[in-house]
């Protein structure tokens, strides 16, 4: 059950898509680690380490999604060759603020490293009467691996613990060399 009303879930989903649209060549994976492959002629074994009990699938929009049974909590989009365009946590925050104008947003954590940036927030829909609806955790992140960029986001309805676990999965995405 989501803590967001359906209209808020649509907006959060839209922001996720607006920030991170387009994963091409994603492939179905196993419960303990996910895999993405690139269709650009060059195949790379991308591993997304998942928490115990989580499984993953490729969504109809081509994104890699993972989470506890029956409910995705993490979305990953592959941007081949765009590693140099990795956004900073500040850029992530600016984009989220711009796209989430009808939400109260509190920044919980910002992190920037050479190959990873993270924004963890608490969102609450602003109600018509000026009040604030129920709060929910969320994260947006970017991981650069070689020349590729992986954009990650928690999905609406994820619990605080699921957001934390999704963050760690994004942080540890890795690419294994193709067999020769």
PDB file of C-alpha atoms in Angstrom, residues 7-174:
ATOM      1  CA  UNK A   7      -2.488  11.620  -8.003  1.00  0.00           C
ATOM      2  CA  UNK A   8       0.709  12.023  -5.988  1.00  0.00           C
ATOM      3  CA  UNK A   9       1.982   8.608  -7.165  1.00  0.00           C
ATOM      4  CA  UNK A  10       1.443   9.731 -10.767  1.00  0.00           C
ATOM      5  CA  UNK A  11       3.453  12.925 -10.168  1.00  0.00           C
ATOM      6  CA  UNK A  12       6.285  11.055  -8.440  1.00  0.00           C
ATOM      7  CA  UNK A  13       6.271   8.496 -11.248  1.00  0.00           C
ATOM      8  CA  UNK A  14       6.344  11.323 -13.795  1.00  0.00           C
ATOM      9  CA  UNK A  15       9.343  12.925 -12.045  1.00  0.00           C
ATOM     10  CA  UNK A  16      11.124   9.593 -12.050  1.00  0.00           C
ATOM     11  CA  UNK A  17      10.457   9.251 -15.777  1.00  0.00           C
ATOM     12  CA  UNK A  18      11.356  12.878 -16.485  1.00  0.00           C
ATOM     13  CA  UNK A  19      14.654  12.513 -14.664  1.00  0.00           C
ATOM     14  CA  UNK A  20      15.554   9.040 -15.765  1.00  0.00           C
ATOM     15  CA  UNK A  21      13.673   8.015 -18.900  1.00  0.00           C
ATOM     16  CA  UNK A  22      15.055   5.459 -21.304  1.00  0.00           C
ATOM     17  CA  UNK A  23      16.779   2.182 -20.555  1.00  0.00           C
ATOM     18  CA  UNK A  24      17.497   0.296 -23.764  1.00  0.00           C
ATOM     19  CA  UNK A  25      18.579  -3.287 -23.876  1.00  0.00           C
ATOM     20  CA  UNK A  26      17.742  -4.147 -20.279  1.00  0.00           C
ATOM     21  CA  UNK A  27      17.490  -7.855 -19.607  1.00  0.00           C
ATOM     22  CA  UNK A  28      15.613  -9.920 -17.010  1.00  0.00           C
ATOM     23  CA  UNK A  29      17.736 -11.002 -14.039  1.00  0.00           C
ATOM     24  CA  UNK A  30      17.995 -13.245 -11.012  1.00  0.00           C
ATOM     25  CA  UNK A  31      16.809 -12.572  -7.452  1.00  0.00           C
ATOM     26  CA  UNK A  32      20.300 -12.036  -5.977  1.00  0.00           C
ATOM     27  CA  UNK A  33      21.702  -9.681  -8.580  1.00  0.00           C
ATOM     28  CA  UNK A  34      20.332  -7.926 -11.585  1.00  0.00           C
ATOM     29  CA  UNK A  35      21.875  -7.687 -15.029  1.00  0.00           C
ATOM     30  CA  UNK A  36      21.611  -5.106 -17.754  1.00  0.00           C
ATOM     31  CA  UNK A  37      23.030  -5.551 -21.230  1.00  0.00           C
ATOM     32  CA  UNK A  38      23.648  -2.970 -23.877  1.00  0.00           C
ATOM     33  CA  UNK A  39      22.290  -3.444 -27.420  1.00  0.00           C
ATOM     34  CA  UNK A  40      24.922  -1.241 -29.058  1.00  0.00           C
ATOM     35  CA  UNK A  41      26.876  -4.260 -30.348  1.00  0.00           C
ATOM     36  CA  UNK A  42      29.097  -4.314 -27.289  1.00  0.00           C
ATOM     37  CA  UNK A  43      27.715  -6.434 -24.444  1.00  0.00           C
ATOM     38  CA  UNK A  44      28.740  -5.696 -20.898  1.00  0.00           C
ATOM     39  CA  UNK A  45      27.726  -7.631 -17.804  1.00  0.00           C
ATOM     40  CA  UNK A  46      26.201  -5.036 -15.531  1.00  0.00           C
ATOM     41  CA  UNK A  47      25.548  -6.268 -12.002  1.00  0.00           C
ATOM     42  CA  UNK A  48      23.095  -4.609  -9.648  1.00  0.00           C
ATOM     43  CA  UNK A  49      23.590  -6.299  -6.249  1.00  0.00           C
ATOM     44  CA  UNK A  50      20.157  -6.737  -4.683  1.00  0.00           C
ATOM     45  CA  UNK A  51      19.183  -7.274  -1.048  1.00  0.00           C
ATOM     46  CA  UNK A  52      18.179 -10.812  -0.023  1.00  0.00           C
ATOM     47  CA  UNK A  53      14.634 -11.639  -1.104  1.00  0.00           C
ATOM     48  CA  UNK A  54      14.448  -8.944  -3.778  1.00  0.00           C
ATOM     49  CA  UNK A  55      13.829  -9.851  -7.386  1.00  0.00           C
ATOM     50  CA  UNK A  56      14.103  -7.840 -10.564  1.00  0.00           C
ATOM     51  CA  UNK A  57      12.387  -7.485 -13.902  1.00  0.00           C
ATOM     52  CA  UNK A  58      12.405  -5.342 -16.981  1.00  0.00           C
ATOM     53  CA  UNK A  59       9.386  -3.027 -16.962  1.00  0.00           C
ATOM     54  CA  UNK A  60       7.276  -2.335 -20.029  1.00  0.00           C
ATOM     55  CA  UNK A  61       9.083   1.004 -20.459  1.00  0.00           C
ATOM     56  CA  UNK A  62      12.428  -0.840 -20.661  1.00  0.00           C
ATOM     57  CA  UNK A  63      13.694   0.172 -17.222  1.00  0.00           C
ATOM     58  CA  UNK A  64      15.243  -2.314 -14.798  1.00  0.00           C
ATOM     59  CA  UNK A  65      13.103  -2.499 -11.639  1.00  0.00           C
ATOM     60  CA  UNK A  66      13.720  -4.432  -8.432  1.00  0.00           C
ATOM     61  CA  UNK A  67      12.184  -4.807  -5.015  1.00  0.00           C
ATOM     62  CA  UNK A  68      10.616  -7.121  -2.482  1.00  0.00           C
ATOM     63  CA  UNK A  69       8.154  -9.738  -3.780  1.00  0.00           C
ATOM     64  CA  UNK A  70       5.354  -8.220  -5.831  1.00  0.00           C
ATOM     65  CA  UNK A  71       6.433  -4.582  -5.555  1.00  0.00           C
ATOM     66  CA  UNK A  72       9.315  -2.768  -7.207  1.00  0.00           C
ATOM     67  CA  UNK A  73      11.149  -0.230  -5.032  1.00  0.00           C
ATOM     68  CA  UNK A  74      14.115   0.606  -7.301  1.00  0.00           C
ATOM     69  CA  UNK A  75      14.294   1.787 -10.892  1.00  0.00           C
ATOM     70  CA  UNK A  76      17.554   1.844 -12.881  1.00  0.00           C
ATOM     71  CA  UNK A  77      17.953   3.359 -16.337  1.00  0.00           C
ATOM     72  CA  UNK A  78      21.084   2.815 -18.408  1.00  0.00           C
ATOM     73  CA  UNK A  79      22.454   5.723 -20.433  1.00  0.00           C
ATOM     74  CA  UNK A  80      25.227   4.171 -22.569  1.00  0.00           C
ATOM     75  CA  UNK A  81      28.178   6.468 -23.226  1.00  0.00           C
ATOM     76  CA  UNK A  82      26.825   9.288 -21.038  1.00  0.00           C
ATOM     77  CA  UNK A  83      29.051   8.818 -17.973  1.00  0.00           C
ATOM     78  CA  UNK A  84      30.541  12.299 -18.345  1.00  0.00           C
ATOM     79  CA  UNK A  85      27.054  13.767 -17.879  1.00  0.00           C
ATOM     80  CA  UNK A  86      26.639  12.383 -14.347  1.00  0.00           C
ATOM     81  CA  UNK A  87      24.579  14.954 -12.413  1.00  0.00           C
ATOM     82  CA  UNK A  88      25.733  16.204  -9.019  1.00  0.00           C
ATOM     83  CA  UNK A  89      23.472  15.891  -5.986  1.00  0.00           C
ATOM     84  CA  UNK A  90      22.842  19.630  -6.351  1.00  0.00           C
ATOM     85  CA  UNK A  91      21.636  19.153  -9.941  1.00  0.00           C
ATOM     86  CA  UNK A  92      19.440  16.239  -8.815  1.00  0.00           C
ATOM     87  CA  UNK A  93      17.954  18.473  -6.077  1.00  0.00           C
ATOM     88  CA  UNK A  94      17.298  21.308  -8.543  1.00  0.00           C
ATOM     89  CA  UNK A  95      15.516  18.946 -10.930  1.00  0.00           C
ATOM     90  CA  UNK A  96      13.408  17.377  -8.182  1.00  0.00           C
ATOM     91  CA  UNK A  97      12.440  20.811  -6.802  1.00  0.00           C
ATOM     92  CA  UNK A  98      11.471  21.982 -10.288  1.00  0.00           C
ATOM     93  CA  UNK A  99       9.404  18.886 -11.074  1.00  0.00           C
ATOM     94  CA  UNK A 100       7.818  18.538  -7.619  1.00  0.00           C
ATOM     95  CA  UNK A 101       6.375  22.031  -7.178  1.00  0.00           C
ATOM     96  CA  UNK A 102       3.205  20.628  -5.599  1.00  0.00           C
ATOM     97  CA  UNK A 103       5.119  18.786  -2.890  1.00  0.00           C
ATOM     98  CA  UNK A 104       6.817  19.821   0.306  1.00  0.00           C
ATOM     99  CA  UNK A 105      10.366  18.562  -0.018  1.00  0.00           C
ATOM    100  CA  UNK A 106      12.895  18.076   2.723  1.00  0.00           C
ATOM    101  CA  UNK A 107      16.473  17.203   1.813  1.00  0.00           C
ATOM    102  CA  UNK A 108      17.648  14.359   4.038  1.00  0.00           C
ATOM    103  CA  UNK A 109      21.011  13.510   2.452  1.00  0.00           C
ATOM    104  CA  UNK A 110      23.166  14.746  -0.400  1.00  0.00           C
ATOM    105  CA  UNK A 111      26.309  12.884  -1.398  1.00  0.00           C
ATOM    106  CA  UNK A 112      28.806  13.379  -4.191  1.00  0.00           C
ATOM    107  CA  UNK A 113      31.713  11.093  -5.042  1.00  0.00           C
ATOM    108  CA  UNK A 114      33.755  10.629  -8.195  1.00  0.00           C
ATOM    109  CA  UNK A 115      31.423   7.961  -9.587  1.00  0.00           C
ATOM    110  CA  UNK A 116      28.237   8.360  -7.534  1.00  0.00           C
ATOM    111  CA  UNK A 117      25.823  11.120  -6.574  1.00  0.00           C
ATOM    112  CA  UNK A 118      22.825  10.768  -4.302  1.00  0.00           C
ATOM    113  CA  UNK A 119      19.863  12.772  -3.163  1.00  0.00           C
ATOM    114  CA  UNK A 120      17.658  11.347  -0.415  1.00  0.00           C
ATOM    115  CA  UNK A 121      14.472  13.292   0.354  1.00  0.00           C
ATOM    116  CA  UNK A 122      11.185  13.193   2.182  1.00  0.00           C
ATOM    117  CA  UNK A 123       8.208  14.233   0.053  1.00  0.00           C
ATOM    118  CA  UNK A 124       4.711  15.234   1.097  1.00  0.00           C
ATOM    119  CA  UNK A 125       1.986  16.398  -1.279  1.00  0.00           C
ATOM    120  CA  UNK A 126       0.748  19.946  -0.712  1.00  0.00           C
ATOM    121  CA  UNK A 127      -3.015  19.748  -0.249  1.00  0.00           C
ATOM    122  CA  UNK A 128      -5.580  22.081  -1.824  1.00  0.00           C
ATOM    123  CA  UNK A 129      -6.411  23.549   1.608  1.00  0.00           C
ATOM    124  CA  UNK A 130      -2.743  24.481   2.117  1.00  0.00           C
ATOM    125  CA  UNK A 131      -2.002  21.565   4.411  1.00  0.00           C
ATOM    126  CA  UNK A 132       0.486  18.801   3.806  1.00  0.00           C
ATOM    127  CA  UNK A 133      -0.330  15.164   3.050  1.00  0.00           C
ATOM    128  CA  UNK A 134       1.481  12.066   4.275  1.00  0.00           C
ATOM    129  CA  UNK A 135       5.266  12.038   4.021  1.00  0.00           C
ATOM    130  CA  UNK A 136       7.172   9.430   2.053  1.00  0.00           C
ATOM    131  CA  UNK A 137      10.898   8.782   1.560  1.00  0.00           C
ATOM    132  CA  UNK A 138      12.527   8.854  -1.875  1.00  0.00           C
ATOM    133  CA  UNK A 139      15.960   8.842  -3.430  1.00  0.00           C
ATOM    134  CA  UNK A 140      17.468   9.791  -6.761  1.00  0.00           C
ATOM    135  CA  UNK A 141      20.995   8.772  -7.681  1.00  0.00           C
ATOM    136  CA  UNK A 142      23.476   8.499 -10.485  1.00  0.00           C
ATOM    137  CA  UNK A 143      26.343   6.035 -10.850  1.00  0.00           C
ATOM    138  CA  UNK A 144      29.064   6.346 -13.465  1.00  0.00           C
ATOM    139  CA  UNK A 145      30.747   3.107 -14.480  1.00  0.00           C
ATOM    140  CA  UNK A 146      33.321   3.574 -17.215  1.00  0.00           C
ATOM    141  CA  UNK A 147      31.665   5.547 -20.004  1.00  0.00           C
ATOM    142  CA  UNK A 148      28.131   4.611 -18.977  1.00  0.00           C
ATOM    143  CA  UNK A 149      25.689   6.348 -16.683  1.00  0.00           C
ATOM    144  CA  UNK A 150      23.142   4.548 -14.516  1.00  0.00           C
ATOM    145  CA  UNK A 151      20.307   6.671 -13.177  1.00  0.00           C
ATOM    146  CA  UNK A 152      18.490   5.278 -10.157  1.00  0.00           C
ATOM    147  CA  UNK A 153      15.383   6.241  -8.246  1.00  0.00           C
ATOM    148  CA  UNK A 154      13.192   4.750  -5.582  1.00  0.00           C
ATOM    149  CA  UNK A 155       9.645   4.098  -6.711  1.00  0.00           C
ATOM    150  CA  UNK A 156       6.499   5.426  -5.014  1.00  0.00           C
ATOM    151  CA  UNK A 157       5.399   3.282  -2.095  1.00  0.00           C
ATOM    152  CA  UNK A 158       8.923   2.264  -1.034  1.00  0.00           C
ATOM    153  CA  UNK A 159       9.457   2.213   2.726  1.00  0.00           C
ATOM    154  CA  UNK A 160      12.330   4.027   4.422  1.00  0.00           C
ATOM    155  CA  UNK A 161      14.270   0.738   4.660  1.00  0.00           C
ATOM    156  CA  UNK A 162      13.567  -0.104   1.011  1.00  0.00           C
ATOM    157  CA  UNK A 163      14.828   3.352  -0.018  1.00  0.00           C
ATOM    158  CA  UNK A 164      18.023   2.714   1.969  1.00  0.00           C
ATOM    159  CA  UNK A 165      18.489  -0.712   0.369  1.00  0.00           C
ATOM    160  CA  UNK A 166      17.768   0.678  -3.115  1.00  0.00           C
ATOM    161  CA  UNK A 167      20.348   3.405  -2.512  1.00  0.00           C
ATOM    162  CA  UNK A 168      23.003   0.818  -1.653  1.00  0.00           C
ATOM    163  CA  UNK A 169      22.119  -1.267  -4.723  1.00  0.00           C
ATOM    164  CA  UNK A 170      22.592   1.803  -6.936  1.00  0.00           C
ATOM    165  CA  UNK A 171      25.840   2.744  -5.202  1.00  0.00           C
ATOM    166  CA  UNK A 172      27.330  -0.700  -5.928  1.00  0.00           C
ATOM    167  CA  UNK A 173      26.385  -1.164  -9.603  1.00  0.00           C
ATOM    168  CA  UNK A 174      29.370  -2.644 -11.402  1.00  0.00           C
TER     169      UNK A 174
END
